[in-house]
Structures are given as structure tokens and as C-alpha cells.
Amino acid sequence: MAKLVLSMNGSVLGNYFLEKERFTIGRKPVCDIHINDQGVSKEHAVILTVGNDQILEDMESTNGTHVNGQVVKRQILQNGDVIEVGRYRLKYVNQKAMPDMDFDKTLMIPAFDRTKLKVVGEDNVGEDTASISTAVSNARNVKTVFPLGVVRGIGGGVMGCEIELVRAITPLGKIGGSAIITRRPGGYFITHVAGKKYPIVNGKSIGTQPYALDNLDQIEVGMDKLQFHLQ
């Protein structure tokens, strides 16, 4: 299991396993890693788990979030990365994270409406499976054809827009992303990232946990309204 090793000035202060799909770092006592330091924002950064991998997202913090010395807004973490939050360091340890990976390929099988699932043959483990990451380990028995996901703007600033969900991560909402839609072997999921207002699906708040989308779900992110479609 992936973990973060918290340290300051070379002294290890604790180990934190990334057991939750949304893991928060900040000065607020309710954060999963609580750092009581004025150089750290109340909710400084969040780590989202997608399969065996983690995505670090800066929460528009005052002093920024650094990975290996570089300021980042959103980054897929690699084993051994060092996250800097104020005066503190968090070393990311995950032997299952693939080095120098193309994240889109690690989640290359998108979500599917099971009523549209088409089995086209058995998988004889070979060249076809060699490029498939651990994210599709549960789907290696068969080759499948899945419909593509799309979100269409039906209100707010995205009215009339259409976004094909061809990437592993699609941000929605204000700059920095108040929500993201991720492609996983089990479906398309929407997850809250930033801001006090949680995304709403079909009139109900999704809270802090990833929410599995179904065809024709209506989504609200901030002032924007969208509808999810499987083509």
C-alpha cells in the first residue's frame, strides 16, 4: 500500500498510509495529515487514489505545493517523489506506481454501461496484454468494447460545450479544478477536489467520496451544469 513519510529537517515525524480515496493535507485538524504550521494552508493539498496510483492536487494554497523542487498544481506521483508543504517534506512510497508512465495508458479501458458490453473474444496473454497496466488486472479474461463517455454543458458557463472523456483525468469547474472525472476499469467517477461546495449529481451532493456515473446523470460543479453520456 502507498504511504507518505512526513519529515522536517531530516527527522521522521510519521508514516501515513493512503487508505482513503481522498486524502487531505493541511493545517485544519480534520485533515488526514494535520500540520500545525502557519506556512501551511488550512487545506493545502489533496491526494486522490486511482487504482494503484495517486494524484496530488494543490488546493490553491498560499505558499504552493512542490514536488521534487518544482511547483505543481496537479501531478501523478511516482515512487520516491518528495512533496514539500511549507517546511515539511512528504516522501511518497509506492512500489506499484509505474515509473515514467503514460497515465492515460494505465487507465486505457474506460467505464462501460454493462447493457452495452460486447465480448469479442478470449484474451491469450501476449502482446495485447503486455501494454495493459495493473489498472485492468480484473479485466484480463476478455477483450471488451466500451462506449466513450462525454459530458455536455446544459447550464452556466459551459452551456453548449461538449467534452469527450478520452483522458484518464478530466478537470471540471474553476481553475485548479473543483472536481475531476476519472476513467477506471469499473467506470467513470466524479470526485470533489477543491472548494467548499461539493459536486451535485441528480440533485444530491456526492460528498468527499468518488461517485460512479451512470448514463444521463446530471452534474453540477459550482455554477456549471452538465450531463454525462455514454456514446
Tab-separated table of C-alpha atoms in Angstrom:
chain	number	residue	atom	x	y	z
A	1	MET	CA	0.000	0.000	0.000
A	2	ALA	CA	1.213	3.506	-0.824
A	3	LYS	CA	2.283	5.737	2.034
A	4	LEU	CA	3.695	9.168	2.844
A	5	VAL	CA	6.660	9.623	5.178
A	6	LEU	CA	6.446	13.007	6.916
A	7	SER	CA	9.692	14.667	7.967
A	8	MET	CA	11.220	18.021	8.823
A	9	ASN	CA	14.925	18.858	8.861
A	10	GLY	CA	15.725	15.175	8.320
A	11	SER	CA	13.711	13.919	11.297
A	12	VAL	CA	10.881	11.499	10.515
A	13	LEU	CA	7.640	12.597	12.177
A	14	GLY	CA	5.267	9.885	10.992
A	15	ASN	CA	4.109	7.400	8.367
A	16	TYR	CA	0.677	7.758	6.738
A	17	PHE	CA	-0.867	5.045	4.584
A	18	LEU	CA	-3.046	6.246	1.708
A	19	GLU	CA	-6.019	4.063	2.594
A	20	LYS	CA	-8.665	6.607	1.567
A	21	GLU	CA	-9.600	7.593	-1.983
A	22	ARG	CA	-9.380	11.269	-0.986
A	23	PHE	CA	-6.559	12.117	1.420
A	24	THR	CA	-6.144	15.697	2.669
A	25	ILE	CA	-3.061	17.591	3.870
A	26	GLY	CA	-3.278	20.881	5.726
A	27	ARG	CA	-3.453	22.954	8.883
A	28	LYS	CA	-7.072	22.085	9.728
A	29	PRO	CA	-7.279	19.447	12.497
A	30	VAL	CA	-9.685	17.376	10.377
A	31	CYS	CA	-7.076	16.882	7.623
A	32	ASP	CA	-5.688	13.362	7.271
A	33	ILE	CA	-2.197	14.791	7.716
A	34	HIS	CA	-2.552	17.690	10.150
A	35	ILE	CA	0.421	20.092	10.005
A	36	ASN	CA	0.051	22.924	12.515
A	37	ASP	CA	2.305	25.446	10.798
A	38	GLN	CA	1.474	28.945	9.512
A	39	GLY	CA	3.308	28.180	6.254
A	40	VAL	CA	0.690	25.508	5.505
A	41	SER	CA	-2.810	26.408	4.280
A	42	LYS	CA	-5.899	25.123	6.094
A	43	GLU	CA	-6.487	22.618	3.288
A	44	HIS	CA	-3.197	22.748	1.443
A	45	ALA	CA	-3.309	19.738	-0.880
A	46	VAL	CA	-5.268	16.581	-1.588
A	47	ILE	CA	-4.218	13.166	-2.877
A	48	LEU	CA	-6.700	11.152	-4.916
A	49	THR	CA	-6.235	7.414	-5.364
A	50	VAL	CA	-6.948	5.922	-8.783
A	51	GLY	CA	-6.200	2.195	-8.918
A	52	ASN	CA	-2.616	1.687	-7.730
A	53	ASP	CA	-1.697	5.312	-8.338
A	54	GLN	CA	-2.149	8.661	-6.625
A	55	ILE	CA	-2.789	12.148	-7.997
A	56	LEU	CA	-1.563	15.138	-5.985
A	57	GLU	CA	-3.647	18.326	-6.311
A	58	ASP	CA	-2.719	21.698	-4.832
A	59	MET	CA	-5.788	23.283	-3.230
A	60	GLU	CA	-4.871	26.838	-4.263
A	61	SER	CA	-2.628	27.026	-1.219
A	62	THR	CA	-0.981	30.335	-0.267
A	63	ASN	CA	2.605	29.089	-0.497
A	64	GLY	CA	2.122	26.410	-3.140
A	65	THR	CA	2.946	22.719	-3.268
A	66	HIS	CA	6.272	21.434	-4.589
A	67	VAL	CA	7.257	18.025	-5.916
A	68	ASN	CA	10.984	17.367	-6.231
A	69	GLY	CA	11.617	21.111	-6.050
A	70	GLN	CA	9.078	22.123	-8.716
A	71	VAL	CA	5.798	23.968	-8.083
A	72	VAL	CA	2.852	21.824	-9.173
A	73	LYS	CA	-0.906	22.233	-9.452
A	74	ARG	CA	-1.721	18.625	-10.292
A	75	GLN	CA	0.704	15.725	-10.603
A	76	ILE	CA	0.636	11.950	-10.829
A	77	LEU	CA	3.039	10.748	-8.147
A	78	GLN	CA	5.948	8.408	-8.813
A	79	ASN	CA	7.635	6.176	-6.257
A	80	GLY	CA	10.249	8.221	-4.379
A	81	ASP	CA	8.769	11.659	-5.147
A	82	VAL	CA	9.258	14.248	-2.405
A	83	ILE	CA	6.346	16.607	-1.746
A	84	GLU	CA	7.196	19.880	0.014
A	85	VAL	CA	4.478	21.601	2.047
A	86	GLY	CA	5.841	24.626	3.871
A	87	ARG	CA	8.868	23.491	5.881
A	88	TYR	CA	7.763	19.852	5.781
A	89	ARG	CA	8.566	17.033	3.404
A	90	LEU	CA	6.413	14.057	2.459
A	91	LYS	CA	8.160	11.208	0.688
A	92	TYR	CA	5.808	9.162	-1.483
A	93	VAL	CA	6.474	5.422	-1.290
A	94	ASN	CA	4.614	3.136	-3.696
A	95	GLN	CA	6.404	0.187	-5.290
A	96	LYS	CA	3.383	-0.428	-7.551
A	97	ALA	CA	3.465	3.018	-9.144
A	98	MET	CA	4.890	2.681	-12.634
A	99	PRO	CA	7.997	4.832	-13.357
A	100	ASP	CA	7.813	7.250	-16.314
A	101	MET	CA	4.343	6.002	-17.112
A	102	ASP	CA	1.807	7.364	-19.554
A	103	PHE	CA	-1.119	7.760	-17.177
A	104	ASP	CA	-3.714	7.577	-19.939
A	105	LYS	CA	-2.472	4.090	-20.800
A	106	THR	CA	-2.671	2.913	-17.211
A	107	LEU	CA	-6.411	3.552	-17.362
A	108	MET	CA	-6.888	2.726	-21.026
A	109	ILE	CA	-10.088	0.720	-20.500
A	110	PRO	CA	-12.854	3.283	-19.803
A	111	ALA	CA	-16.114	2.845	-17.971
A	112	PHE	CA	-18.982	0.977	-19.534
A	113	ASP	CA	-22.705	0.596	-19.422
A	114	ARG	CA	-22.982	-3.148	-18.771
A	115	THR	CA	-26.009	-3.342	-21.050
A	116	LYS	CA	-23.754	-2.273	-23.930
A	117	LEU	CA	-20.814	-4.538	-23.086
A	118	LYS	CA	-19.714	-6.624	-26.040
A	119	VAL	CA	-17.412	-9.621	-25.561
A	120	VAL	CA	-15.247	-10.103	-28.625
A	121	GLY	CA	-13.002	-12.991	-27.627
A	122	GLU	CA	-10.736	-14.506	-25.024
A	123	ASP	CA	-7.500	-12.893	-24.056
A	124	ASN	CA	-4.457	-15.089	-24.734
A	125	VAL	CA	-1.942	-13.242	-22.619
A	126	GLY	CA	0.515	-11.862	-25.160
A	127	GLU	CA	1.320	-8.638	-26.949
A	128	ASP	CA	-2.180	-7.278	-26.436
A	129	THR	CA	-1.913	-7.593	-22.655
A	130	ALA	CA	1.742	-6.633	-22.350
A	131	SER	CA	0.905	-2.907	-22.533
A	132	ILE	CA	-2.050	-3.058	-20.154
A	133	SER	CA	-1.260	-1.821	-16.660
A	134	THR	CA	-2.287	-3.137	-13.281
A	135	ALA	CA	-5.399	-0.953	-13.540
A	136	VAL	CA	-7.030	-3.554	-15.787
A	137	SER	CA	-5.925	-6.721	-13.999
A	138	ASN	CA	-9.526	-7.680	-13.275
A	139	ALA	CA	-10.450	-7.410	-16.938
A	140	ARG	CA	-7.757	-9.672	-18.424
A	141	ASN	CA	-10.102	-12.594	-19.039
A	142	VAL	CA	-11.780	-10.969	-22.039
A	143	LYS	CA	-11.316	-8.279	-24.643
A	144	THR	CA	-14.140	-5.801	-24.476
A	145	VAL	CA	-15.502	-2.850	-26.391
A	146	PHE	CA	-16.675	0.055	-24.218
A	147	PRO	CA	-18.637	3.200	-25.111
A	148	LEU	CA	-16.882	6.547	-24.732
A	149	GLY	CA	-18.008	8.940	-22.023
A	150	VAL	CA	-18.943	12.560	-22.816
A	151	VAL	CA	-20.141	15.477	-20.695
A	152	ARG	CA	-22.322	18.136	-22.349
A	153	GLY	CA	-22.892	21.595	-20.896
A	154	ILE	CA	-26.543	22.307	-20.190
A	155	GLY	CA	-26.210	25.396	-17.989
A	156	GLY	CA	-23.856	28.013	-16.582
A	157	GLY	CA	-20.552	28.902	-18.219
A	158	VAL	CA	-20.304	25.580	-20.058
A	159	MET	CA	-23.662	25.844	-21.847
A	160	GLY	CA	-23.368	24.184	-25.265
A	161	CYS	CA	-19.880	22.761	-24.622
A	162	GLU	CA	-19.059	19.087	-25.145
A	163	ILE	CA	-16.078	17.341	-23.554
A	164	GLU	CA	-15.081	13.838	-24.602
A	165	LEU	CA	-13.667	11.931	-21.622
A	166	VAL	CA	-10.764	10.443	-23.550
A	167	ARG	CA	-8.152	11.187	-20.899
A	168	ALA	CA	-7.675	9.443	-17.576
A	169	ILE	CA	-8.377	12.682	-15.704
A	170	THR	CA	-10.758	15.458	-16.819
A	171	PRO	CA	-10.991	18.544	-14.584
A	172	LEU	CA	-14.300	20.397	-14.181
A	173	GLY	CA	-15.159	23.706	-12.585
A	174	LYS	CA	-12.940	26.635	-11.692
A	175	ILE	CA	-9.223	26.937	-12.386
A	176	GLY	CA	-7.353	24.299	-10.369
A	177	GLY	CA	-10.365	22.015	-10.602
A	178	SER	CA	-13.222	21.824	-8.123
A	179	ALA	CA	-13.913	18.307	-9.399
A	180	ILE	CA	-12.393	15.717	-11.684
A	181	ILE	CA	-13.828	12.850	-13.691
A	182	THR	CA	-11.550	9.816	-13.803
A	183	ARG	CA	-11.677	6.779	-16.056
A	184	ARG	CA	-11.230	3.498	-14.236
A	185	PRO	CA	-11.772	-0.162	-15.110
A	186	GLY	CA	-15.018	-0.067	-13.143
A	187	GLY	CA	-16.469	3.087	-14.655
A	188	TYR	CA	-16.332	6.855	-14.849
A	189	PHE	CA	-16.148	8.516	-11.436
A	190	ILE	CA	-16.558	12.139	-10.366
A	191	THR	CA	-14.593	13.289	-7.299
A	192	HIS	CA	-14.551	16.563	-5.369
A	193	VAL	CA	-11.157	18.286	-5.438
A	194	ALA	CA	-11.376	21.924	-4.347
A	195	GLY	CA	-13.834	24.406	-2.892
A	196	LYS	CA	-16.437	24.320	-0.138
A	197	LYS	CA	-19.279	23.228	-2.401
A	198	TYR	CA	-19.318	19.560	-3.361
A	199	PRO	CA	-20.407	18.443	-6.831
A	200	ILE	CA	-24.083	17.533	-7.161
A	201	VAL	CA	-25.315	14.559	-9.186
A	202	ASN	CA	-29.043	14.269	-9.900
A	203	GLY	CA	-29.830	16.839	-7.229
A	204	LYS	CA	-27.747	15.279	-4.428
A	205	SER	CA	-24.309	16.204	-3.098
A	206	ILE	CA	-21.687	13.486	-3.640
A	207	GLY	CA	-19.677	14.478	-0.554
A	208	THR	CA	-15.997	13.602	-0.344
A	209	GLN	CA	-16.094	10.130	-1.902
A	210	PRO	CA	-15.771	9.290	-5.633
A	211	TYR	CA	-19.184	8.824	-7.245
A	212	ALA	CA	-19.784	6.358	-10.082
A	213	LEU	CA	-21.553	7.998	-13.013
A	214	ASP	CA	-24.413	6.435	-14.977
A	215	ASN	CA	-25.635	7.346	-18.438
A	216	LEU	CA	-27.628	10.625	-18.476
A	217	ASP	CA	-26.621	11.657	-14.939
A	218	GLN	CA	-26.926	15.423	-14.426
A	219	ILE	CA	-23.910	17.053	-12.781
A	220	GLU	CA	-23.494	20.438	-11.086
A	221	VAL	CA	-19.996	21.763	-10.379
A	222	GLY	CA	-20.080	25.284	-8.992
A	223	MET	CA	-22.305	27.272	-11.366
A	224	ASP	CA	-21.827	24.832	-14.231
A	225	LYS	CA	-24.389	22.184	-15.150
A	226	LEU	CA	-23.523	19.200	-17.330
A	227	GLN	CA	-24.974	15.880	-18.403
A	228	PHE	CA	-22.982	12.669	-18.629
A	229	HIS	CA	-23.487	10.468	-21.699
A	230	LEU	CA	-22.153	7.085	-22.792
A	231	GLN	CA	-21.884	7.032	-26.576
